[in-house]
Amino acid sequence: MDPVIQLDNLSVRLGGRDILRGLDGALGGRTIGLLGPNGAGTSTLINTLLGFHPPSAGSARVLGHSILTGKNDIRRLVGYMPENDCFIGGMTAVEFVKFMAELSGLPPQAALERAHEALFYVGLGESRYRQVGTYSLGMKQLAKLAQSIVHGPKLLILDEPTNGLDPTARQRMIKLVKEMRDSGEMRILLCSHLLRDVEETCEEVVILKAGRIVHRSNLDEERRLNKRFLEIETHGERNGFAEAAVGLGCEFEDLGAGRLRLTLGEGVLIPDIYRIAAERNLQLRRLSHRRDTLEEIFMKAMEAPDGRL
Amino acid sequence: MAVYKRNYKSYDGALTPAWSRFWILPRHAWKGLFRQRFLTIFYVLCLFYPLGCLLAIYLNANLGFLAQFIRVPDGGILEIGPEFFLTYTRVQGTFAFLMTAFVGPGLVSPDLVNNALPLYFCRPFTRVEYVLGKMAVIAVLLSTITWIPGVALFLVHSSLMGWTWMRDNWWLANSMVLGSVLWIFAVSMLALAISAWVRWKIVAGAVLALWFFLGAGLAQAINSAIDTQKGYWLDLGHGINRLWRDLFDIPERVETITSEEAGASIAILCALCLLLLWKKIRAYEVVKG
């Protein structure tokens, strides 16, 4: 898969401070999560990719276009949902989204049609003739999402899309992001402080700390790998079980107090583990996959002295 | 895609040319502006004086008809020449300024208050296009009450007086257009800059009016205090009047500042306004320190 974002020693200095420091790497997942504590530079990275801030050193490419020379090409292909509350005053949702579509280059008739579609798609169909200024916070978030997808972008940048949403609205937003991801029509860059949002929607995650990338991982890959690790609590004689497990091609570690850690060998399935335990009359009282949550990954990244895992 | 399907689908249709997109701003803005009854009434009022002028031109060319009702002097009721078109430009220029005071403050400040600028600039739409679009809102509106009816009056009078009059006086139409365009450009730049820095519409309107009247007052105070005429550099109204007189070839009764100085003062004001706009019109403000 071609990289959506290619960072090449990207540094940004704003207001006399270094905000981003030499970011490198290629991000290519369908959905990329951008994480970081407050002040880590996540929003600055987004703004730099959109050409709002000039890099002080290095460069980056978005969908193959340089942020230095191809700003307009990038903006043509990108949809952006900002973090802050933002809208055009004195307009209904249809007028607002149509206006935004026209600014993206759609002819008026097509813009109107797409505005209706986008508003129905995000769930604001029934209230599309209301002034955006009178919307609740959740509805404003959805209106922002509608304006960001109305022109059919190839990359959608969502900055804190679930900010201020109640659990139902949050679920709805997450569902929409997943639907758009699965449509295959666009890539998504999602910046959020809510790790659960990133975990639920993203395939790839990048963690920033103090303007540096401190961790990058493919969540799908990690999830797959985690499925190979088992933690088991047993009761009874374990020696025969351990030998049998090793015989199947598993790696074995005794954690004491009846607890074992197994790394499943190639082709070994959990029913095989049940079978060898039953054959040796060993009680399995608990069996779980190791689950290295995003929160654990994030906390480790934050705790490491230089920020790197 | 039909609405009922409610699936996400990308857009593959044709796009409008990039150069034409700044027109989207005035199109939407006018729709909103003319929803306000007060502004619509004021706009209509602004066209009363040109209508009066049209009537005067017609009657002046049909003295026989007028003589049935009143005693007509030998030279006609009025002379249609530089003085007539200068007065027209001045009157309509005043209306244009008032219109700017009503319309201008609502152009940029709502976008700043509602954090809308990132929404504009994350699209293939530049800051220059934004300023051009916002300026076009005022410029086109003011053109329809200043030089466009003025040129229409000139053409009507030309049609009544004949080709020779039109050929000999073509410069009057040029002066009217140039003088009005200069005024429109200056007041719209001033209105946009104030609107970008003063977030409350009413206050922005008041600042614009104050700029005009306080500038004149300050100019007089400086002139009196240090016995000079250079205070007029601060008086926008005096500056544009000086230029208009020059354009219509009507000498000043009392020499104050030269037309070059008047032009320079307006150019400096416009440059300052551009600088202020450039500092404020950006997707995100960067806080220093």
Coordinates of C-alpha atoms in Angstrom, one line a residue:
Chain A
M1 CA 0.0 0.0 0.0
D2 CA 1.4 3.4 -1.0
P3 CA 2.2 5.6 2.0
V4 CA -0.5 8.2 2.7
I5 CA 1.9 10.4 4.6
Q6 CA 5.7 10.4 4.2
L7 CA 7.6 12.3 6.8
D8 CA 11.1 13.3 5.9
N9 CA 13.0 14.8 8.9
L10 CA 10.1 17.2 9.4
S11 CA 10.6 19.9 12.0
V12 CA 8.4 22.8 12.8
R13 CA 9.2 25.9 14.9
L14 CA 6.4 28.1 16.1
G15 CA 6.5 31.2 18.3
G16 CA 10.2 30.6 19.0
R17 CA 9.7 27.0 20.2
D18 CA 10.5 23.7 18.5
I19 CA 7.1 21.9 18.2
L20 CA 8.0 19.1 15.9
R21 CA 11.6 17.7 15.8
G22 CA 12.8 15.7 12.9
L23 CA 9.9 13.4 12.3
D24 CA 10.6 10.5 9.9
G25 CA 8.7 7.6 8.5
A26 CA 5.9 6.5 6.2
L27 CA 2.4 6.0 7.3
G28 CA 0.3 3.8 5.1
G29 CA -2.6 2.2 7.0
R30 CA -6.2 2.7 6.0
T31 CA -6.8 4.4 9.3
I32 CA -3.9 6.0 11.2
G33 CA -4.2 7.0 14.8
L34 CA -2.2 9.9 16.0
L35 CA -1.7 10.0 19.7
G36 CA 0.1 12.1 22.1
P37 CA -0.3 14.0 25.4
N38 CA -1.2 17.7 25.4
G39 CA 1.5 19.7 23.7
A40 CA 3.0 16.7 22.0
G41 CA 2.6 18.3 18.6
T42 CA -0.2 16.2 17.1
S43 CA -2.4 19.2 16.0
T44 CA 0.7 21.0 14.7
L45 CA 1.6 18.0 12.6
I46 CA -1.9 18.0 11.1
N47 CA -1.7 21.7 10.5
T48 CA 1.7 21.4 8.9
L49 CA 0.4 18.6 6.6
L50 CA -2.4 20.9 5.5
G51 CA 0.1 23.7 4.8
F52 CA -1.0 26.0 7.6
H53 CA 2.5 26.1 9.2
P54 CA 5.7 26.1 7.2
P55 CA 8.3 23.5 8.2
S56 CA 11.5 24.9 9.7
A57 CA 13.4 21.9 8.3
G58 CA 12.7 18.8 6.3
S59 CA 9.5 18.1 4.4
A60 CA 6.6 15.8 4.1
R61 CA 4.4 14.3 1.4
V62 CA 0.7 13.7 1.6
L63 CA -0.8 11.3 -1.0
G64 CA 2.4 11.9 -3.0
H65 CA 2.3 15.7 -2.9
S66 CA 4.9 17.8 -1.2
I67 CA 3.7 20.1 1.5
L68 CA 6.1 22.7 0.2
T69 CA 5.1 22.8 -3.4
G70 CA 1.8 21.0 -3.7
K71 CA -0.4 22.6 -1.0
N72 CA -3.3 23.1 -3.3
D73 CA -3.1 19.5 -4.6
I74 CA -3.1 18.2 -1.0
R75 CA -6.1 20.4 0.0
R76 CA -8.0 19.2 -3.0
L77 CA -7.6 15.6 -1.9
V78 CA -8.0 16.1 1.9
G79 CA -11.1 16.5 4.1
Y80 CA -10.4 18.1 7.4
M81 CA -12.5 18.1 10.6
P82 CA -10.9 20.6 13.0
E83 CA -10.9 20.1 16.7
N84 CA -12.5 23.4 17.7
D85 CA -16.1 24.4 17.3
C86 CA -16.2 26.0 13.9
F87 CA -18.9 26.9 11.4
I88 CA -20.0 29.8 9.2
G89 CA -22.4 32.0 11.0
G90 CA -26.0 32.6 9.7
M91 CA -26.2 29.5 7.6
T92 CA -28.4 26.4 7.8
A93 CA -26.5 23.1 7.8
V94 CA -27.4 22.6 4.1
E95 CA -26.1 26.0 3.1
F96 CA -23.0 25.5 5.2
V97 CA -22.1 22.1 3.7
K98 CA -23.0 23.3 0.2
F99 CA -20.8 26.4 0.7
M100 CA -17.9 24.2 1.8
A101 CA -18.4 21.9 -1.2
E102 CA -18.4 24.8 -3.6
L103 CA -15.2 26.1 -2.1
S104 CA -13.7 22.6 -2.7
G105 CA -14.6 23.1 -6.4
L106 CA -17.9 21.4 -6.8
P107 CA -20.4 23.2 -9.1
P108 CA -23.4 24.6 -7.2
Q109 CA -25.9 21.9 -8.3
A110 CA -23.6 19.0 -7.4
A111 CA -22.6 20.8 -4.2
L112 CA -26.3 21.1 -3.1
E113 CA -26.9 17.4 -3.9
R114 CA -23.8 16.2 -2.1
A115 CA -24.6 18.5 0.9
H116 CA -28.0 16.8 1.3
E117 CA -26.3 13.4 1.0
A118 CA -23.5 14.1 3.4
L119 CA -26.0 15.4 6.0
F120 CA -28.2 12.4 5.7
Y121 CA -25.1 10.2 5.9
V122 CA -23.9 11.6 9.2
G123 CA -27.4 11.6 10.6
L124 CA -28.4 15.2 10.4
G125 CA -30.9 14.7 7.6
E126 CA -33.9 15.8 9.6
S127 CA -32.3 18.9 11.0
R128 CA -30.5 20.0 7.9
Y129 CA -32.5 23.2 7.5
R130 CA -31.7 24.4 11.0
Q131 CA -29.0 27.1 11.6
V132 CA -25.7 25.4 12.5
G133 CA -25.3 28.0 15.3
T134 CA -28.3 26.5 17.1
Y135 CA -27.0 23.0 17.0
S136 CA -25.9 21.1 20.1
L137 CA -22.2 20.2 20.4
G138 CA -22.8 16.7 19.1
M139 CA -24.7 18.0 16.1
K140 CA -22.0 20.5 15.4
Q141 CA -19.4 17.7 15.4
L142 CA -21.6 15.8 12.8
A143 CA -21.9 19.0 10.7
K144 CA -18.2 19.4 10.8
L145 CA -17.8 15.8 9.7
A146 CA -20.3 16.4 6.8
Q147 CA -18.4 19.3 5.5
S148 CA -15.2 17.3 5.6
I149 CA -16.5 14.5 3.5
V150 CA -18.9 16.4 1.1
H151 CA -16.3 16.8 -1.6
G152 CA -15.2 13.1 -1.5
P153 CA -11.7 13.4 -0.1
K154 CA -9.1 10.7 -0.5
L155 CA -7.7 11.4 3.0
L156 CA -9.9 12.4 5.9
I157 CA -8.2 14.1 8.8
L158 CA -10.2 14.0 12.0
D159 CA -8.9 16.1 14.9
E160 CA -10.6 14.9 18.1
P161 CA -13.8 13.8 16.4
T162 CA -15.5 12.6 19.6
N163 CA -14.7 15.6 21.7
G164 CA -17.6 16.5 24.0
L165 CA -19.9 13.8 22.7
D166 CA -22.1 11.7 24.9
P167 CA -21.7 7.9 24.7
T168 CA -24.4 7.4 22.1
A169 CA -23.1 10.2 19.9
R170 CA -19.6 8.9 20.3
Q171 CA -20.6 5.4 19.3
R172 CA -22.3 6.9 16.2
M173 CA -19.2 8.8 15.3
I174 CA -17.0 5.7 15.7
K175 CA -19.4 3.7 13.6
L176 CA -19.3 6.4 10.8
V177 CA -15.5 6.4 10.9
K178 CA -15.5 2.6 10.6
E179 CA -18.0 2.7 7.8
M180 CA -15.9 5.2 5.9
R181 CA -12.7 3.1 6.5
D182 CA -14.4 0.0 5.3
S183 CA -15.8 1.7 2.2
G184 CA -12.3 1.7 0.9
E185 CA -12.8 5.1 -0.8
M186 CA -10.6 7.1 1.7
R187 CA -7.8 6.8 4.1
I188 CA -8.3 8.3 7.6
L189 CA -5.9 10.1 9.9
L190 CA -7.5 10.3 13.3
C191 CA -6.0 12.4 16.1
S192 CA -7.5 11.7 19.5
H193 CA -6.7 11.8 23.2
L194 CA -9.2 9.0 23.7
L195 CA -7.2 5.8 23.2
R196 CA -10.3 3.7 22.9
D197 CA -11.4 5.6 19.8
V198 CA -8.1 5.0 18.2
E199 CA -8.0 1.3 19.3
E200 CA -11.5 0.8 17.9
T201 CA -10.9 2.4 14.5
C202 CA -7.3 2.4 13.6
E203 CA -5.0 -0.1 12.0
E204 CA -1.8 1.9 12.6
V205 CA -0.8 4.1 15.4
V206 CA 1.8 6.8 15.8
I207 CA 2.6 8.2 19.3
L208 CA 4.2 11.6 19.6
K209 CA 5.9 13.0 22.7
A210 CA 7.5 16.4 22.9
G211 CA 7.5 16.7 19.1
R212 CA 9.1 13.4 18.4
I213 CA 7.7 10.0 17.2
V214 CA 8.2 7.7 20.2
H215 CA 6.3 4.7 19.0
R216 CA 4.8 3.4 15.8
S217 CA 2.9 0.1 15.5
N218 CA 0.5 -1.7 13.4
L219 CA -2.4 -2.4 15.7
D220 CA -3.7 -5.2 13.5
E221 CA -0.4 -6.9 13.5
E222 CA -0.2 -6.5 17.3
R223 CA -3.7 -7.9 17.7
R224 CA -2.7 -10.9 15.6
L225 CA 0.5 -11.5 17.6
N226 CA -1.3 -11.1 20.9
K227 CA -3.6 -14.0 19.8
R228 CA -0.5 -16.3 19.9
F229 CA 0.1 -15.5 23.6
L230 CA -1.9 -17.3 26.3
E231 CA -2.0 -16.9 30.0
I232 CA -3.4 -20.0 31.8
E233 CA -4.3 -20.7 35.4
T234 CA -4.2 -24.4 36.2
H235 CA -4.8 -26.7 39.1
G236 CA -3.0 -30.0 39.4
E237 CA 0.2 -31.6 38.1
R238 CA 1.6 -29.5 35.2
N239 CA 4.8 -31.3 34.2
G240 CA 3.2 -33.7 31.7
F241 CA 1.1 -30.8 30.3
A242 CA 4.2 -28.7 29.8
E243 CA 6.0 -31.5 27.9
A244 CA 3.0 -32.1 25.7
A245 CA 2.7 -28.4 24.9
V246 CA 6.4 -28.2 24.0
G247 CA 5.9 -31.3 21.9
L248 CA 3.2 -29.4 20.0
G249 CA 5.7 -26.7 19.2
C250 CA 4.6 -24.2 21.9
E251 CA 7.0 -22.2 24.1
F252 CA 6.3 -22.6 27.8
E253 CA 7.0 -20.5 30.9
D254 CA 6.0 -21.3 34.4
L255 CA 5.0 -18.1 36.3
G256 CA 4.4 -20.0 39.6
A257 CA 1.3 -20.5 41.7
G258 CA -0.3 -22.5 38.9
R259 CA 0.1 -19.8 36.3
L260 CA 1.6 -20.6 32.9
R261 CA 2.4 -18.5 29.9
L262 CA 2.3 -20.2 26.5
T263 CA 3.3 -19.0 23.1
L264 CA 1.3 -21.0 20.6
G265 CA 3.4 -22.7 17.9
E266 CA 2.5 -22.5 14.2
G267 CA -0.8 -24.3 13.5
V268 CA -1.6 -24.9 17.1
L269 CA -5.1 -24.0 18.1
I270 CA -6.7 -23.5 21.5
P271 CA -8.7 -26.7 21.3
D272 CA -5.3 -28.6 21.1
I273 CA -4.5 -27.0 24.5
Y274 CA -7.8 -28.1 26.0
R275 CA -7.2 -31.6 24.6
I276 CA -3.7 -32.1 26.1
A277 CA -4.9 -30.7 29.4
A278 CA -7.9 -33.1 29.4
E279 CA -5.7 -36.1 28.5
R280 CA -3.5 -35.2 31.6
N281 CA -6.4 -34.5 33.8
L282 CA -5.2 -31.0 34.4
Q283 CA -7.9 -28.4 35.3
L284 CA -7.7 -25.2 33.3
R285 CA -9.3 -22.5 35.6
R286 CA -8.6 -19.5 33.4
L287 CA -7.3 -19.1 29.8
S288 CA -6.9 -15.7 28.3
H289 CA -5.1 -14.0 25.4
R290 CA -2.4 -11.6 26.4
R291 CA -3.9 -8.2 25.6
D292 CA -1.3 -5.5 25.3
T293 CA -3.8 -2.6 25.2
L294 CA -3.1 0.6 23.4
E295 CA -3.2 2.2 26.8
E296 CA -0.3 0.0 28.0
I297 CA 1.6 0.9 24.8
F298 CA 0.9 4.6 25.3
M299 CA 1.8 4.6 29.0
K300 CA 5.0 2.7 28.3
A301 CA 5.9 5.3 25.7
M302 CA 5.2 8.1 28.1
E303 CA 7.2 6.6 30.9
A304 CA 10.3 5.7 29.0
P305 CA 13.0 8.3 29.8
D306 CA 13.7 9.3 26.2
G307 CA 10.1 8.5 25.3
R308 CA 11.1 5.6 23.1
L309 CA 9.9 2.1 23.7
Chain B
M1 CA -26.3 8.8 -5.1
A2 CA -29.9 8.7 -3.9
V3 CA -30.4 10.1 -0.4
Y4 CA -32.1 6.9 0.8
K5 CA -29.0 4.9 0.2
R6 CA -27.0 6.8 2.8
N7 CA -23.6 5.3 2.0
Y8 CA -20.4 7.2 1.7
K9 CA -19.3 7.7 -1.9
S10 CA -16.5 9.8 -3.3
Y11 CA -17.1 12.5 -5.9
D12 CA -15.8 12.1 -9.4
G13 CA -17.6 14.8 -11.2
A14 CA -16.3 18.0 -12.8
L15 CA -14.8 20.8 -10.8
T16 CA -15.2 24.6 -11.2
P17 CA -12.1 26.5 -12.3
A18 CA -9.9 27.6 -9.4
W19 CA -9.8 31.3 -10.4
S20 CA -13.6 31.6 -10.2
R21 CA -14.0 30.3 -6.7
F22 CA -13.6 33.6 -4.9
W23 CA -17.0 34.5 -6.4
I24 CA -18.6 32.0 -4.1
L25 CA -18.1 34.3 -1.1
P26 CA -20.0 37.3 -2.5
R27 CA -22.8 35.1 -3.9
H28 CA -23.5 33.7 -0.5
A29 CA -22.9 37.0 1.3
W30 CA -25.4 39.0 -0.8
K31 CA -28.1 36.4 -0.2
G32 CA -27.6 36.9 3.5
L33 CA -27.3 40.7 3.3
F34 CA -30.5 41.2 1.4
R35 CA -32.5 39.2 3.9
Q36 CA -32.1 42.2 6.1
R37 CA -34.9 44.6 5.5
F38 CA -33.1 47.6 6.7
L39 CA -30.2 47.1 4.3
T40 CA -32.6 46.5 1.4
I41 CA -34.4 49.7 2.1
F42 CA -31.2 51.6 2.5
Y43 CA -29.9 50.2 -0.8
V44 CA -33.1 51.4 -2.6
L45 CA -32.7 54.9 -0.9
C46 CA -29.1 55.0 -2.3
L47 CA -30.6 54.9 -5.8
F48 CA -32.9 57.9 -5.3
Y49 CA -30.3 60.5 -6.1
P50 CA -29.2 58.9 -9.4
L51 CA -32.9 58.7 -10.3
G52 CA -33.3 62.4 -9.5
C53 CA -30.2 63.1 -11.7
L54 CA -31.7 61.1 -14.5
L55 CA -34.9 63.1 -14.3
A56 CA -32.9 66.3 -14.2
I57 CA -30.9 65.3 -17.3
Y58 CA -34.1 64.4 -19.1
L59 CA -35.8 67.7 -18.3
N60 CA -32.7 69.6 -19.1
A61 CA -32.8 68.1 -22.6
N62 CA -36.5 68.7 -22.9
L63 CA -36.8 72.4 -21.9
G64 CA -39.9 72.9 -24.1
F65 CA -41.8 70.4 -22.0
L66 CA -40.6 72.0 -18.8
A67 CA -41.5 75.5 -20.0
Q68 CA -45.1 74.5 -19.9
F69 CA -45.0 74.5 -16.1
I70 CA -42.2 76.9 -15.1
R71 CA -40.1 79.8 -16.4
V72 CA -36.9 78.3 -17.8
P73 CA -33.7 80.3 -17.8
D74 CA -31.9 80.8 -21.1
G75 CA -29.0 78.5 -20.4
G76 CA -31.3 75.6 -19.2
I77 CA -31.9 74.5 -15.6
L78 CA -28.5 73.0 -15.0
E79 CA -25.2 72.5 -16.7
I80 CA -24.3 68.8 -17.2
G81 CA -20.5 68.9 -16.9
P82 CA -17.6 68.3 -14.5
E83 CA -19.3 70.0 -11.6
F84 CA -22.5 67.9 -12.1
F85 CA -20.6 64.6 -12.1
L86 CA -18.3 65.6 -9.2
T87 CA -21.4 66.4 -7.1
Y88 CA -22.9 63.0 -8.2
T89 CA -19.6 61.2 -7.2
R90 CA -19.5 63.0 -3.9
V91 CA -23.2 62.2 -3.0
Q92 CA -23.0 58.6 -4.0
G93 CA -19.5 58.3 -2.4
T94 CA -21.2 59.3 0.9
F95 CA -23.9 56.7 0.5
A96 CA -21.2 54.2 -0.4
F97 CA -19.4 55.0 2.9
L98 CA -22.6 54.5 4.9
M99 CA -23.3 51.3 3.1
T100 CA -19.8 50.1 3.9
A101 CA -20.3 51.0 7.6
F102 CA -23.4 48.7 7.6
V103 CA -22.0 45.8 5.5
G104 CA -18.3 45.8 6.2
P105 CA -18.1 44.9 9.9
G106 CA -20.1 41.6 9.2
L107 CA -17.7 40.3 6.6
V108 CA -14.6 38.9 8.4
S109 CA -15.4 39.1 12.1
P110 CA -18.1 36.3 12.1
D111 CA -15.6 33.9 10.5
L112 CA -13.1 34.8 13.3
V113 CA -15.6 34.5 16.1
N114 CA -16.8 31.1 14.7
N115 CA -13.3 29.8 14.0
A116 CA -14.2 29.3 10.4
L117 CA -10.9 30.2 8.8
P118 CA -9.5 26.7 9.0
L119 CA -12.5 25.5 7.1
Y120 CA -11.8 27.9 4.2
F121 CA -8.1 27.3 4.1
C122 CA -8.0 23.5 4.4
R123 CA -9.6 23.6 0.9
P124 CA -7.9 24.7 -2.4
F125 CA -8.8 28.3 -1.4
T126 CA -6.0 30.8 -0.6
R127 CA -5.9 33.8 1.7
V128 CA -5.7 36.1 -1.3
E129 CA -8.9 34.6 -2.7
Y130 CA -10.5 35.0 0.6
V131 CA -9.7 38.7 0.8
L132 CA -10.6 39.2 -2.8
G133 CA -14.0 37.4 -2.3
K134 CA -14.8 39.5 0.8
M135 CA -13.7 42.6 -0.9
A136 CA -15.9 41.8 -3.9
V137 CA -18.9 41.6 -1.5
I138 CA -18.5 45.4 -0.8
A139 CA -17.0 46.4 -4.1
V140 CA -19.8 45.1 -6.3
L141 CA -22.5 46.4 -4.0
L142 CA -20.9 49.8 -3.9
S143 CA -20.3 49.8 -7.7
T144 CA -24.0 49.4 -8.2
I145 CA -24.7 52.6 -6.4
T146 CA -21.8 54.7 -7.5
W147 CA -20.1 54.4 -10.9
I148 CA -22.5 52.0 -12.7
P149 CA -25.5 54.4 -12.4
G150 CA -23.1 57.2 -13.0
V151 CA -22.0 55.8 -16.3
A152 CA -25.6 55.1 -17.1
L153 CA -26.4 58.8 -16.5
F154 CA -23.5 59.8 -18.7
L155 CA -24.7 57.5 -21.5
V156 CA -28.3 58.8 -21.2
H157 CA -27.0 62.4 -21.5
S158 CA -24.8 61.4 -24.4
S159 CA -27.8 59.9 -26.2
L160 CA -29.7 63.2 -25.7
M161 CA -26.8 65.5 -26.6
G162 CA -25.3 63.5 -29.5
W163 CA -22.1 61.8 -30.4
T164 CA -20.0 65.0 -30.4
W165 CA -20.8 65.7 -26.8
M166 CA -20.0 62.1 -25.8
R167 CA -16.6 62.3 -27.6
D168 CA -15.6 65.6 -26.1
N169 CA -16.6 64.6 -22.6
W170 CA -15.6 60.9 -22.5
W171 CA -13.0 61.8 -19.8
L172 CA -15.8 62.6 -17.4
A173 CA -17.0 59.0 -17.4
N174 CA -13.4 57.9 -17.0
S175 CA -12.9 60.2 -14.0
M176 CA -16.1 59.1 -12.4
V177 CA -15.2 55.4 -12.7
L178 CA -11.7 55.9 -11.5
G179 CA -12.7 58.2 -8.7
S180 CA -15.4 55.8 -7.5
V181 CA -13.2 52.7 -7.8
L182 CA -10.5 54.5 -5.7
W183 CA -13.0 55.3 -3.0
I184 CA -14.5 51.8 -3.1
F185 CA -11.1 50.2 -2.8
A186 CA -10.1 52.5 0.1
V187 CA -13.3 52.1 2.2
S188 CA -13.6 48.3 1.5
M189 CA -9.9 47.8 2.6
L190 CA -10.5 49.8 5.7
A191 CA -13.8 48.0 6.5
L192 CA -12.2 44.6 6.0
A193 CA -9.2 45.4 8.2
I194 CA -11.4 46.8 11.0
S195 CA -13.7 43.8 10.7
A196 CA -10.7 41.4 11.0
W197 CA -9.5 43.1 14.2
V198 CA -12.7 44.1 15.9
R199 CA -14.9 41.1 16.6
W200 CA -18.1 42.9 17.5
K201 CA -20.0 44.1 14.5
I202 CA -21.5 47.2 16.1
V203 CA -18.2 48.3 17.5
A204 CA -16.5 47.6 14.1
G205 CA -19.1 49.8 12.4
A206 CA -18.5 52.6 15.0
V207 CA -14.7 52.3 14.6
L208 CA -15.1 52.8 10.8
A209 CA -17.3 55.9 11.3
L210 CA -15.0 57.2 14.0
W211 CA -12.0 56.7 11.7
F212 CA -13.6 58.9 9.1
F213 CA -14.8 61.7 11.5
L214 CA -12.0 61.6 14.0
G215 CA -9.5 61.6 11.1
A216 CA -11.1 64.8 9.9
G217 CA -11.1 66.3 13.4
L218 CA -7.5 65.3 14.1
A219 CA -6.4 66.8 10.8
Q220 CA -8.0 70.1 11.7
A221 CA -6.4 70.0 15.2
I222 CA -2.9 69.3 13.8
N223 CA -3.3 72.0 11.2
S224 CA -4.4 74.6 13.8
A225 CA -1.8 73.6 16.4
I226 CA 1.3 73.7 14.2
D227 CA 0.1 76.0 11.5
T228 CA 0.4 73.5 8.6
Q229 CA -1.8 71.8 6.0
K230 CA -0.1 68.4 6.4
G231 CA -2.7 67.3 8.9
Y232 CA -4.9 66.5 5.9
W233 CA -2.8 63.4 5.4
L234 CA -4.9 61.9 8.2
D235 CA -8.2 63.0 6.7
L236 CA -9.5 60.3 4.3
G237 CA -12.5 62.3 3.2
H238 CA -10.4 65.3 2.4
G239 CA -7.8 63.2 0.5
I240 CA -10.4 61.5 -1.7
N241 CA -12.1 64.9 -2.4
R242 CA -8.8 66.3 -3.4
L243 CA -8.3 63.5 -5.9
W244 CA -11.9 63.8 -7.2
R245 CA -11.4 67.5 -7.8
D246 CA -8.2 66.7 -9.7
L247 CA -9.9 64.0 -11.8
F248 CA -12.8 66.3 -12.7
D249 CA -10.3 69.2 -13.4
I250 CA -11.9 71.5 -10.8
P251 CA -9.3 73.5 -8.9
E252 CA -9.4 73.7 -5.0
R253 CA -10.6 76.9 -3.6
V254 CA -8.0 76.8 -0.9
E255 CA -4.8 74.9 -1.6
T256 CA -4.3 72.2 1.1
I257 CA -2.3 69.1 0.1
T258 CA -1.4 68.2 -3.4
S259 CA -3.2 65.4 -5.2
E260 CA 0.0 63.4 -5.1
E261 CA 0.1 63.7 -1.3
A262 CA -3.6 62.8 -1.2
G263 CA -3.0 59.7 -3.3
A264 CA 0.0 58.8 -1.2
S265 CA -2.0 59.1 2.1
I266 CA -4.7 56.8 0.7
A267 CA -2.1 54.3 -0.7
I268 CA -0.4 54.2 2.8
L269 CA -3.8 53.6 4.4
C270 CA -4.6 50.7 2.0
A271 CA -1.1 49.2 2.5
L272 CA -1.6 49.3 6.3
C273 CA -5.0 47.7 6.0
L274 CA -3.5 44.9 3.8
L275 CA -0.8 44.3 6.4
L276 CA -3.4 44.1 9.1
L277 CA -5.5 41.7 7.1
W278 CA -2.4 39.6 6.2
K279 CA -1.6 39.2 9.9
K280 CA -5.1 38.2 10.9
I281 CA -6.4 36.2 8.0
R282 CA -4.7 32.8 8.6
A283 CA -6.0 29.4 9.5
Y284 CA -4.5 29.4 13.0
E285 CA -2.9 32.2 15.0
V286 CA 0.5 31.4 16.5
V287 CA 1.0 32.6 20.0
K288 CA 4.6 33.8 20.5
G289 CA 6.7 33.0 23.5

